[in-house]
Amino acid sequence: MAGGRRFRAGDGDGPEAAIRFADAAAERELLLDPELKFGELFTDGRLILEVGSLPELLAVLLGRNHGEPSLRQVRALATLRRLGRRIAGRNTLLRARRNVERHYDLDDRLYALFLDADRLYSCAYYATPGMSLEEAQTAKMRHIAAKLLAGPGQRVLDIGCGWGALGLYLAEVAGCASVRGITLSAEQHRVAQARAAERDLSGRVRFALEDYRTLQGSFDRIVSVGMFEHVGPAHYDAFFRTARDRLAEDGVMLLHTIGRTGVPWPTNPWITRYIFPGGHLPTLSEMMPAIERAGLMLADVEVLRLHYAETLSAWRARFLAHREKAAALYDERFCRMWEWYLASAEAAFRYEDAVVFQLQLTRRNDVVPLTRDYVAEAEVRLRRAEEEVARGEVEPVRVAG
Amino acid sequence: MAGGRRFRAGDGDGPEAAIRFADAAAERELLLDPELKFGELFTDGRLILEVGSLPELLAVLLGRNHGEPSLRQVRALATLRRLGRRIAGRNTLLRARRNVERHYDLDDRLYALFLDADRLYSCAYYATPGMSLEEAQTAKMRHIAAKLLAGPGQRVLDIGCGWGALGLYLAEVAGCASVRGITLSAEQHRVAQARAAERDLSGRVRFALEDYRTLQGSFDRIVSVGMFEHVGPAHYDAFFRTARDRLAEDGVMLLHTIGRTGVPWPTNPWITRYIFPGGHLPTLSEMMPAIERAGLMLADVEVLRLHYAETLSAWRARFLAHREKAAALYDERFCRMWEWYLASAEAAFRYEDAVVFQLQLTRRNDVVPLTRDYVAEAEVRLRRAEEEVARGEVEPVRVAG
């Protein structure tokens, strides 16, 4: 093909991949701004994969990293910290809603093509090797419910409830008295409401189109999964102060968010331009000052890394298996964009410093047991409850509206 | 007694305590600077406990806190953050050594009066309720060895090795190939060396009088228990950069340190004046920037709170049981000072925001298993190895010097 060039990387044993540029300008653009341009050129069909898959290409390019930042990178990143914060910008109530619409209001049928049946759009928990995506997503809800010390009598708030799976789990399996789930996506809200009604849980599980900042009330448990990535550093104080104000004095909060373990740094520009506008992946050093100032007490931090690489790999495999349906919904260009999104995100968890933080937060130092043993014990109980629900042995408790 | 006044606090159900001032000036001094003066006046015999014990008095004063900082306190603390950092000051090589001598070179017989037989001077781990101090200290070493993924073939560095118990455990029970323990206390160094020789472990376990900043070499495992409190915020970058430089590329580090979950704040002035000069209790927001800049990857954070309250309570009970021996070693005034130290520290963990952080750090994202299940599994194996060592079934491996 005219103007094309070839590259090949990888040694004898490792993965191998080759790319070709469709035009001479493409290569120049890539060299000038690789973080943005790799995804753009691939999406536009100007960077063409000739040998290997995207994961193999990324393994060739990043495979030796094991998540360790090079010292050069660390120094460069440190000096750019303030700039990064400015870039991350402010998510006003209006912009927050627009950002969410941009991603989560994509055609519902698209998400059905690559997510599990329960529609969990966050890192799964591969509790044992060889789990399917479905099993790992259920294990994630079980793990979160265990660390929330979730149980009967509790009022639960789910900030960023998605399509409702976790809220329904907390009511149905963990037996929580009531769940209020909030989202900014009209599409998610519609689906979540319908699912609650379908399972006769509308009395106990209410989903609302609402911003966390305008919320009122007090809750025994607060959970937030995969939403904090959209908050933005300028609003961390507001987020944690709101959480503290909404949390009962003997309450427990579980925050599950993508983050990074290197120095603070603006999120990949391709991701913020094409996939998650307004998004920022926080380091603990960015989150902790706001948590401390809010008067929330840190009770535990779990750091999940390769779980998300496995999750993204499973999503990508499903997406590729249904690629023709996705192309019919959108077009080829969209499919390449989505493929790059899933493959580059997987590489960030496998080779770079991307992680999922699960932060357990409280207002008192005596509401979480002394050792972590309670987590495994609760998971055994919850698994039994899941089986009872599946066998229809649990009669949903109806609470008057 | 002339000039005395009485106070009484507590309601019908709770603990009760009454204090009396020996002179009118004492009360004024207390009101002007309670953080410093409570301990001083008690030590000097000018604040006299007439009803109840010190823990009961502190429960009356602080019992409703559950570790939750009041909002007023949070705001006041935030504005004083920079001042606190200045107060915390710099620990040069010389001053670091002097600070350590001040506390850890106290008469060895004093520590024998209140610590466990293995001489572990840090938070125990009460893995199951009702454990004795001895059992909980062994459980702590087991827990740390498990999270270190400690095992045969490894070179271990123990920064702040105390009287050597953990280093000996890692060699003898966990089977690590070699342990290098460093301390700045001549007294601890002498005792640790003697214990290694006694157990025929001198070939594999070497203790040295050395500062972490002058250390050379590469280690598969780095552990530091109860030493970071003495480092001081001005030296956090140096500490973590040194740790990263000493850690093998596939290594694991476990840092166990007292800290706080509120906003950064100077450590109690009485404690830094009389007990731990140069000491500072870090928040995670103070530690994380240095960890991120050093290029170390956070793999796990465990937050232990009431474990240290229990430990300090056990130490205090033992100290009081041998109070006469302590008075013979020093004097009555010293005994009151030590009593206040142990009781006020216990209250800080029970009612304030003091915690122990156990941070697991690596250089690669694939050296720690995906889930935390490996910890309990390793603890079972280590417990079996402890029993074998106790029965004399393990022949110490001799390595040529």
CSV table of N, CA, C and O in Angstrom, one decimal, chain B residues 238-340:
chain,number,residue,atom,x,y,z
B,238,ALA,N,13.7,10.3,51.4
B,238,ALA,CA,14.9,9.5,51.6
B,238,ALA,C,14.6,8.1,52.0
B,238,ALA,O,15.2,7.1,51.5
B,239,PHE,N,13.7,7.9,52.9
B,239,PHE,CA,13.4,6.6,53.4
B,239,PHE,C,12.9,5.7,52.3
B,239,PHE,O,13.4,4.6,52.1
B,240,PHE,N,11.9,6.2,51.6
B,240,PHE,CA,11.3,5.3,50.5
B,240,PHE,C,12.2,5.1,49.3
B,240,PHE,O,12.2,4.1,48.7
B,241,ARG,N,13.0,6.2,49.0
B,241,ARG,CA,13.9,6.0,47.9
B,241,ARG,C,15.0,5.0,48.3
B,241,ARG,O,15.4,4.1,47.4
B,242,THR,N,15.4,5.0,49.5
B,242,THR,CA,16.4,4.0,50.0
B,242,THR,C,15.8,2.6,49.9
B,242,THR,O,16.4,1.7,49.4
B,243,ALA,N,14.6,2.5,50.4
B,243,ALA,CA,13.9,1.2,50.4
B,243,ALA,C,13.8,0.7,49.0
B,243,ALA,O,14.0,-0.5,48.7
B,244,ARG,N,13.4,1.5,48.1
B,244,ARG,CA,13.2,1.1,46.7
B,244,ARG,C,14.5,0.7,46.1
B,244,ARG,O,14.6,-0.3,45.4
B,245,ASP,N,15.6,1.4,46.4
B,245,ASP,CA,16.9,1.1,45.9
B,245,ASP,C,17.4,-0.3,46.5
B,245,ASP,O,18.2,-1.0,45.8
B,246,ARG,N,17.1,-0.6,47.7
B,246,ARG,CA,17.5,-1.8,48.3
B,246,ARG,C,16.7,-3.0,48.0
B,246,ARG,O,17.0,-4.1,48.2
B,247,LEU,N,15.4,-2.7,47.4
B,247,LEU,CA,14.5,-3.8,47.2
B,247,LEU,C,14.8,-4.5,45.8
B,247,LEU,O,14.9,-3.8,44.8
B,248,ALA,N,14.8,-5.8,45.8
B,248,ALA,CA,15.0,-6.5,44.5
B,248,ALA,C,13.8,-6.2,43.6
B,248,ALA,O,12.7,-5.9,44.1
B,249,GLU,N,14.0,-6.4,42.3
B,249,GLU,CA,12.9,-6.0,41.3
B,249,GLU,C,11.7,-6.8,41.6
B,249,GLU,O,10.6,-6.3,41.4
B,250,ASP,N,11.8,-8.1,42.0
B,250,ASP,CA,10.6,-8.9,42.4
B,250,ASP,C,10.4,-9.0,43.9
B,250,ASP,O,9.8,-10.0,44.4
B,251,GLY,N,10.9,-8.0,44.6
B,251,GLY,CA,10.8,-8.0,46.1
B,251,GLY,C,9.5,-7.6,46.6
B,251,GLY,O,8.7,-7.0,45.9
B,252,VAL,N,9.3,-7.8,47.9
B,252,VAL,CA,8.2,-7.3,48.7
B,252,VAL,C,8.6,-6.6,50.0
B,252,VAL,O,9.5,-7.1,50.6
B,253,MET,N,8.0,-5.5,50.2
B,253,MET,CA,8.3,-4.8,51.5
B,253,MET,C,7.1,-4.6,52.3
B,253,MET,O,6.0,-4.5,51.8
B,254,LEU,N,7.2,-4.8,53.6
B,254,LEU,CA,6.1,-4.6,54.6
B,254,LEU,C,6.5,-3.6,55.6
B,254,LEU,O,7.5,-3.8,56.4
B,255,LEU,N,5.8,-2.4,55.6
B,255,LEU,CA,6.1,-1.3,56.5
B,255,LEU,C,5.0,-1.3,57.5
B,255,LEU,O,3.8,-1.2,57.2
B,256,HIS,N,5.3,-1.4,58.8
B,256,HIS,CA,4.4,-1.4,59.9
B,256,HIS,C,4.7,-0.2,60.8
B,256,HIS,O,5.8,-0.1,61.4
B,257,THR,N,3.8,0.7,60.8
B,257,THR,CA,4.1,2.0,61.5
B,257,THR,C,2.8,2.5,62.2
B,257,THR,O,1.7,2.4,61.7
B,258,ILE,N,3.0,3.1,63.3
B,258,ILE,CA,1.9,3.9,63.9
B,258,ILE,C,1.7,5.1,63.0
B,258,ILE,O,2.6,5.6,62.4
B,259,GLY,N,0.4,5.5,62.9
B,259,GLY,CA,0.0,6.6,62.1
B,259,GLY,C,-1.3,7.2,62.6
B,259,GLY,O,-1.7,6.8,63.7
B,260,ARG,N,-1.9,8.1,61.8
B,260,ARG,CA,-3.1,8.7,62.2
B,260,ARG,C,-4.0,8.8,61.0
B,260,ARG,O,-3.5,8.9,59.9
B,261,THR,N,-5.4,8.7,61.2
B,261,THR,CA,-6.3,8.8,60.1
B,261,THR,C,-6.9,10.2,60.0
B,261,THR,O,-7.7,10.5,59.1
B,262,GLY,N,-6.6,11.1,60.9
B,262,GLY,CA,-7.1,12.5,60.8
B,262,GLY,C,-6.2,13.3,59.9
B,262,GLY,O,-5.4,12.7,59.1
B,263,VAL,N,-6.3,14.6,59.9
B,263,VAL,CA,-5.4,15.4,59.1
B,263,VAL,C,-4.0,15.5,59.7
B,263,VAL,O,-3.9,15.2,60.9
B,264,PRO,N,-3.0,15.7,59.0
B,264,PRO,CA,-1.6,15.8,59.5
B,264,PRO,C,-1.6,16.7,60.7
B,264,PRO,O,-2.2,17.8,60.6
B,265,TRP,N,-0.8,16.4,61.7
B,265,TRP,CA,-0.8,17.1,62.9
B,265,TRP,C,0.4,16.8,63.7
B,265,TRP,O,0.9,15.7,63.7
B,266,PRO,N,1.0,17.8,64.4
B,266,PRO,CA,2.2,17.4,65.2
B,266,PRO,C,1.9,16.4,66.2
B,266,PRO,O,0.8,16.4,66.8
B,267,THR,N,2.8,15.5,66.5
B,267,THR,CA,2.6,14.4,67.5
B,267,THR,C,2.5,15.1,68.9
B,267,THR,O,3.0,16.2,69.1
B,268,ASN,N,1.7,14.5,69.8
B,268,ASN,CA,1.5,15.0,71.1
B,268,ASN,C,2.8,15.5,71.7
B,268,ASN,O,3.8,14.8,71.8
B,269,PRO,N,2.9,16.8,72.2
B,269,PRO,CA,4.1,17.4,72.7
B,269,PRO,C,4.7,16.7,73.9
B,269,PRO,O,5.9,16.6,74.1
B,270,TRP,N,3.8,16.1,74.7
B,270,TRP,CA,4.4,15.4,75.9
B,270,TRP,C,5.1,14.2,75.5
B,270,TRP,O,6.2,13.9,75.9
B,271,ILE,N,4.6,13.5,74.5
B,271,ILE,CA,5.2,12.2,74.0
B,271,ILE,C,6.6,12.6,73.3
B,271,ILE,O,7.6,11.9,73.6
B,272,THR,N,6.6,13.6,72.5
B,272,THR,CA,7.9,13.9,71.8
B,272,THR,C,8.9,14.5,72.8
B,272,THR,O,10.1,14.4,72.6
B,273,ARG,N,8.4,15.1,73.9
B,273,ARG,CA,9.4,15.7,74.9
B,273,ARG,C,9.9,14.6,75.8
B,273,ARG,O,11.1,14.5,76.1
B,274,TYR,N,9.1,13.7,76.3
B,274,TYR,CA,9.5,12.8,77.3
B,274,TYR,C,9.7,11.3,76.9
B,274,TYR,O,10.5,10.6,77.5
B,275,ILE,N,9.1,10.9,75.8
B,275,ILE,CA,9.1,9.5,75.4
B,275,ILE,C,9.9,9.3,74.1
B,275,ILE,O,10.8,8.5,74.0
B,276,PHE,N,9.4,9.9,73.0
B,276,PHE,CA,10.0,9.7,71.7
B,276,PHE,C,10.4,11.0,71.0
B,276,PHE,O,9.7,11.5,70.2
B,277,PRO,N,11.6,11.5,71.4
B,277,PRO,CA,12.1,12.8,70.8
B,277,PRO,C,12.2,12.5,69.3
B,277,PRO,O,12.7,11.5,68.9
B,278,GLY,N,11.8,13.5,68.5
B,278,GLY,CA,12.0,13.4,67.0
B,278,GLY,C,10.9,12.5,66.4
B,278,GLY,O,10.9,12.4,65.1
B,279,GLY,N,10.0,12.0,67.1
B,279,GLY,CA,8.9,11.2,66.6
B,279,GLY,C,7.8,11.9,65.9
B,279,GLY,O,7.6,13.1,66.2
B,280,HIS,N,7.2,11.3,64.9
B,280,HIS,CA,6.1,11.9,64.2
B,280,HIS,C,5.2,10.8,63.7
B,280,HIS,O,5.6,9.9,63.1
B,281,LEU,N,3.9,10.9,64.0
B,281,LEU,CA,2.9,9.9,63.6
B,281,LEU,C,2.3,10.3,62.2
B,281,LEU,O,1.5,11.3,62.2
B,282,PRO,N,2.6,9.6,61.1
B,282,PRO,CA,2.2,10.1,59.8
B,282,PRO,C,0.8,9.7,59.5
B,282,PRO,O,0.3,8.7,59.9
B,283,THR,N,0.2,10.6,58.7
B,283,THR,CA,-1.1,10.2,58.0
B,283,THR,C,-0.7,9.6,56.6
B,283,THR,O,0.4,9.8,56.2
B,284,LEU,N,-1.7,8.9,56.0
B,284,LEU,CA,-1.4,8.3,54.7
B,284,LEU,C,-1.1,9.4,53.7
B,284,LEU,O,-0.3,9.3,52.8
B,285,SER,N,-1.8,10.6,53.9
B,285,SER,CA,-1.6,11.7,52.9
B,285,SER,C,-0.2,12.2,53.0
B,285,SER,O,0.3,12.8,52.1
B,286,GLU,N,0.5,12.0,54.1
B,286,GLU,CA,1.9,12.4,54.3
B,286,GLU,C,2.8,11.4,53.7
B,286,GLU,O,3.9,11.7,53.1
B,287,MET,N,2.4,10.1,53.8
B,287,MET,CA,3.3,9.0,53.3
B,287,MET,C,3.2,8.8,51.8
B,287,MET,O,4.2,8.5,51.1
B,288,MET,N,2.0,8.9,51.3
B,288,MET,CA,1.8,8.5,49.9
B,288,MET,C,2.6,9.2,48.8
B,288,MET,O,3.1,8.6,47.9
B,289,PRO,N,2.7,10.6,48.9
B,289,PRO,CA,3.5,11.3,47.9
B,289,PRO,C,4.9,10.7,47.8
B,289,PRO,O,5.5,10.5,46.7
B,290,ALA,N,5.5,10.5,48.9
B,290,ALA,CA,6.9,10.0,48.9
B,290,ALA,C,7.0,8.6,48.4
B,290,ALA,O,7.9,8.2,47.7
B,291,ILE,N,6.0,7.7,48.7
B,291,ILE,CA,5.9,6.4,48.1
B,291,ILE,C,5.8,6.4,46.6
B,291,ILE,O,6.5,5.7,45.9
B,292,GLU,N,4.9,7.3,46.1
B,292,GLU,CA,4.6,7.4,44.7
B,292,GLU,C,5.9,7.9,44.0
B,292,GLU,O,6.3,7.4,42.9
B,293,ARG,N,6.5,8.9,44.6
B,293,ARG,CA,7.7,9.5,44.0
B,293,ARG,C,8.9,8.5,43.9
B,293,ARG,O,9.7,8.6,43.0
B,294,ALA,N,8.9,7.6,44.9
B,294,ALA,CA,10.0,6.7,45.0
B,294,ALA,C,9.9,5.6,43.9
B,294,ALA,O,10.8,4.8,43.6
B,295,GLY,N,8.7,5.5,43.3
B,295,GLY,CA,8.4,4.4,42.3
B,295,GLY,C,8.1,3.1,43.0
B,295,GLY,O,8.2,2.1,42.3
B,296,LEU,N,7.7,3.1,44.2
B,296,LEU,CA,7.2,1.9,44.9
B,296,LEU,C,5.7,1.8,44.6
B,296,LEU,O,5.0,2.8,44.6
B,297,MET,N,5.2,0.5,44.4
B,297,MET,CA,3.8,0.3,44.1
B,297,MET,C,3.1,-0.2,45.4
B,297,MET,O,3.5,-1.2,46.0
B,298,LEU,N,2.0,0.5,45.7
B,298,LEU,CA,1.3,0.1,46.9
B,298,LEU,C,0.5,-1.2,46.5
B,298,LEU,O,-0.2,-1.2,45.5
B,299,ALA,N,0.6,-2.2,47.3
B,299,ALA,CA,-0.1,-3.5,47.1
B,299,ALA,C,-1.2,-3.7,48.1
B,299,ALA,O,-2.2,-4.5,47.8
B,300,ASP,N,-1.1,-3.2,49.3
B,300,ASP,CA,-2.1,-3.4,50.3
B,300,ASP,C,-1.9,-2.4,51.5
B,300,ASP,O,-0.8,-2.1,51.8
B,301,VAL,N,-3.0,-2.0,52.1
B,301,VAL,CA,-2.9,-1.3,53.3
B,301,VAL,C,-3.9,-1.9,54.4
B,301,VAL,O,-5.1,-1.9,54.1
B,302,GLU,N,-3.3,-2.4,55.5
B,302,GLU,CA,-4.2,-2.8,56.6
B,302,GLU,C,-4.1,-1.8,57.7
B,302,GLU,O,-3.1,-1.2,57.9
B,303,VAL,N,-5.3,-1.5,58.3
B,303,VAL,CA,-5.3,-0.5,59.3
B,303,VAL,C,-5.7,-1.2,60.6
B,303,VAL,O,-6.8,-1.7,60.8
B,304,LEU,N,-4.8,-1.2,61.6
B,304,LEU,CA,-5.0,-1.9,62.9
B,304,LEU,C,-5.3,-0.8,63.9
B,304,LEU,O,-4.5,0.2,64.0
B,305,ARG,N,-6.4,-0.8,64.6
B,305,ARG,CA,-6.6,0.2,65.6
B,305,ARG,C,-6.6,-0.3,67.0
B,305,ARG,O,-5.7,-0.1,67.8
B,306,LEU,N,-7.6,-1.1,67.4
B,306,LEU,CA,-7.8,-1.5,68.7
B,306,LEU,C,-6.8,-2.6,69.2
B,306,LEU,O,-6.6,-2.8,70.4
B,307,HIS,N,-6.1,-3.2,68.2
B,307,HIS,CA,-5.0,-4.1,68.5
B,307,HIS,C,-4.0,-3.4,69.4
B,307,HIS,O,-3.4,-4.0,70.3
B,308,TYR,N,-3.7,-2.1,69.1
B,308,TYR,CA,-2.6,-1.5,69.9
B,308,TYR,C,-3.2,-1.0,71.2
B,308,TYR,O,-2.4,-1.0,72.2
B,309,ALA,N,-4.5,-0.7,71.3
B,309,ALA,CA,-5.1,-0.4,72.6
B,309,ALA,C,-4.9,-1.6,73.5
B,309,ALA,O,-4.5,-1.5,74.7
B,310,GLU,N,-5.2,-2.8,73.0
B,310,GLU,CA,-5.1,-4.0,73.8
B,310,GLU,C,-3.6,-4.3,74.2
B,310,GLU,O,-3.4,-4.7,75.3
B,311,THR,N,-2.7,-4.1,73.2
B,311,THR,CA,-1.3,-4.3,73.5
B,311,THR,C,-0.8,-3.4,74.7
B,311,THR,O,-0.2,-3.8,75.6
B,312,LEU,N,-1.2,-2.1,74.6
B,312,LEU,CA,-0.7,-1.1,75.6
B,312,LEU,C,-1.4,-1.4,76.9
B,312,LEU,O,-0.8,-1.2,78.0
B,313,SER,N,-2.6,-1.9,76.9
B,313,SER,CA,-3.3,-2.3,78.1
B,313,SER,C,-2.6,-3.5,78.8
B,313,SER,O,-2.4,-3.5,80.0
B,314,ALA,N,-2.1,-4.4,78.0
B,314,ALA,CA,-1.4,-5.6,78.5
B,314,ALA,C,0.0,-5.1,79.1
B,314,ALA,O,0.4,-5.6,80.1
B,315,TRP,N,0.7,-4.2,78.4
B,315,TRP,CA,2.0,-3.7,78.8
B,315,TRP,C,1.8,-3.0,80.2
B,315,TRP,O,2.6,-3.1,81.1
B,316,ARG,N,0.7,-2.2,80.2
B,316,ARG,CA,0.5,-1.4,81.5
B,316,ARG,C,0.2,-2.3,82.6
B,316,ARG,O,0.7,-2.1,83.8
B,317,ALA,N,-0.6,-3.3,82.4
B,317,ALA,CA,-0.9,-4.3,83.5
B,317,ALA,C,0.4,-4.9,84.0
B,317,ALA,O,0.6,-5.1,85.2
B,318,ARG,N,1.2,-5.3,83.1
B,318,ARG,CA,2.5,-5.9,83.5
B,318,ARG,C,3.4,-4.9,84.2
B,318,ARG,O,4.0,-5.3,85.2
B,319,PHE,N,3.4,-3.7,83.7
B,319,PHE,CA,4.2,-2.7,84.3
B,319,PHE,C,3.8,-2.5,85.8
B,319,PHE,O,4.6,-2.4,86.7
B,320,LEU,N,2.5,-2.3,85.9
B,320,LEU,CA,1.9,-2.1,87.3
B,320,LEU,C,2.2,-3.3,88.2
B,320,LEU,O,2.5,-3.1,89.4
B,321,ALA,N,2.2,-4.5,87.7
B,321,ALA,CA,2.5,-5.7,88.5
B,321,ALA,C,3.9,-5.7,89.0
B,321,ALA,O,4.2,-6.3,90.0
B,322,HIS,N,4.8,-5.0,88.3
B,322,HIS,CA,6.2,-4.9,88.6
B,322,HIS,C,6.7,-3.5,89.0
B,322,HIS,O,7.8,-3.2,88.9
B,323,ARG,N,5.7,-2.7,89.4
B,323,ARG,CA,6.0,-1.3,89.6
B,323,ARG,C,7.1,-1.1,90.7
B,323,ARG,O,7.9,-0.2,90.5
B,324,GLU,N,7.2,-1.9,91.7
B,324,GLU,CA,8.2,-1.7,92.7
B,324,GLU,C,9.6,-2.0,92.1
B,324,GLU,O,10.5,-1.3,92.5
B,325,LYS,N,9.7,-2.9,91.2
B,325,LYS,CA,11.0,-3.2,90.6
B,325,LYS,C,11.4,-2.0,89.7
B,325,LYS,O,12.6,-1.6,89.7
B,326,ALA,N,10.4,-1.4,89.0
B,326,ALA,CA,10.7,-0.2,88.2
B,326,ALA,C,11.1,0.9,89.0
B,326,ALA,O,12.1,1.7,88.7
B,327,ALA,N,10.5,1.1,90.2
B,327,ALA,CA,10.8,2.2,91.1
B,327,ALA,C,12.2,2.0,91.6
B,327,ALA,O,13.0,3.0,91.9
B,328,ALA,N,12.6,0.8,91.8
B,328,ALA,CA,14.0,0.5,92.3
B,328,ALA,C,15.0,0.8,91.2
B,328,ALA,O,16.1,1.3,91.5
B,329,LEU,N,14.7,0.5,90.0
B,329,LEU,CA,15.6,0.8,88.8
B,329,LEU,C,15.7,2.3,88.6
B,329,LEU,O,16.8,2.9,88.4
B,330,TYR,N,14.6,3.0,88.7
B,330,TYR,CA,14.6,4.5,88.5
B,330,TYR,C,14.0,5.1,89.8
B,330,TYR,O,14.6,5.0,90.8
B,331,ASP,N,12.8,5.8,89.7
B,331,ASP,CA,12.2,6.3,90.9
B,331,ASP,C,10.7,6.4,90.7
B,331,ASP,O,10.2,6.1,89.6
B,332,GLU,N,10.0,6.9,91.7
B,332,GLU,CA,8.6,7.0,91.6
B,332,GLU,C,8.1,7.9,90.5
B,332,GLU,O,7.1,7.7,89.8
B,333,ARG,N,8.9,9.0,90.3
B,333,ARG,CA,8.5,10.0,89.2
B,333,ARG,C,8.6,9.3,87.9
B,333,ARG,O,7.7,9.5,87.0
B,334,PHE,N,9.6,8.5,87.6
B,334,PHE,CA,9.7,7.8,86.4
B,334,PHE,C,8.5,6.8,86.2
B,334,PHE,O,8.0,6.7,85.1
B,335,CYS,N,8.2,6.1,87.3
B,335,CYS,CA,7.0,5.2,87.2
B,335,CYS,C,5.7,5.9,86.8
B,335,CYS,O,5.0,5.4,85.9
B,336,ARG,N,5.5,7.1,87.3
B,336,ARG,CA,4.3,7.8,87.0
B,336,ARG,C,4.4,8.2,85.5
B,336,ARG,O,3.4,8.2,84.8
B,337,MET,N,5.6,8.7,85.1
B,337,MET,CA,5.7,9.1,83.7
B,337,MET,C,5.4,7.9,82.7
B,337,MET,O,4.7,8.0,81.8
B,338,TRP,N,6.0,6.7,83.1
B,338,TRP,CA,5.8,5.5,82.3
B,338,TRP,C,4.3,5.1,82.3
B,338,TRP,O,3.7,4.7,81.2
B,339,GLU,N,3.6,5.2,83.4
B,339,GLU,CA,2.2,4.9,83.5
B,339,GLU,C,1.4,5.8,82.6
B,339,GLU,O,0.5,5.3,81.9
B,340,TRP,N,1.7,7.1,82.7
B,340,TRP,CA,1.0,8.0,81.8
B,340,TRP,C,1.2,7.8,80.3
B,340,TRP,O,0.3,7.8,79.5
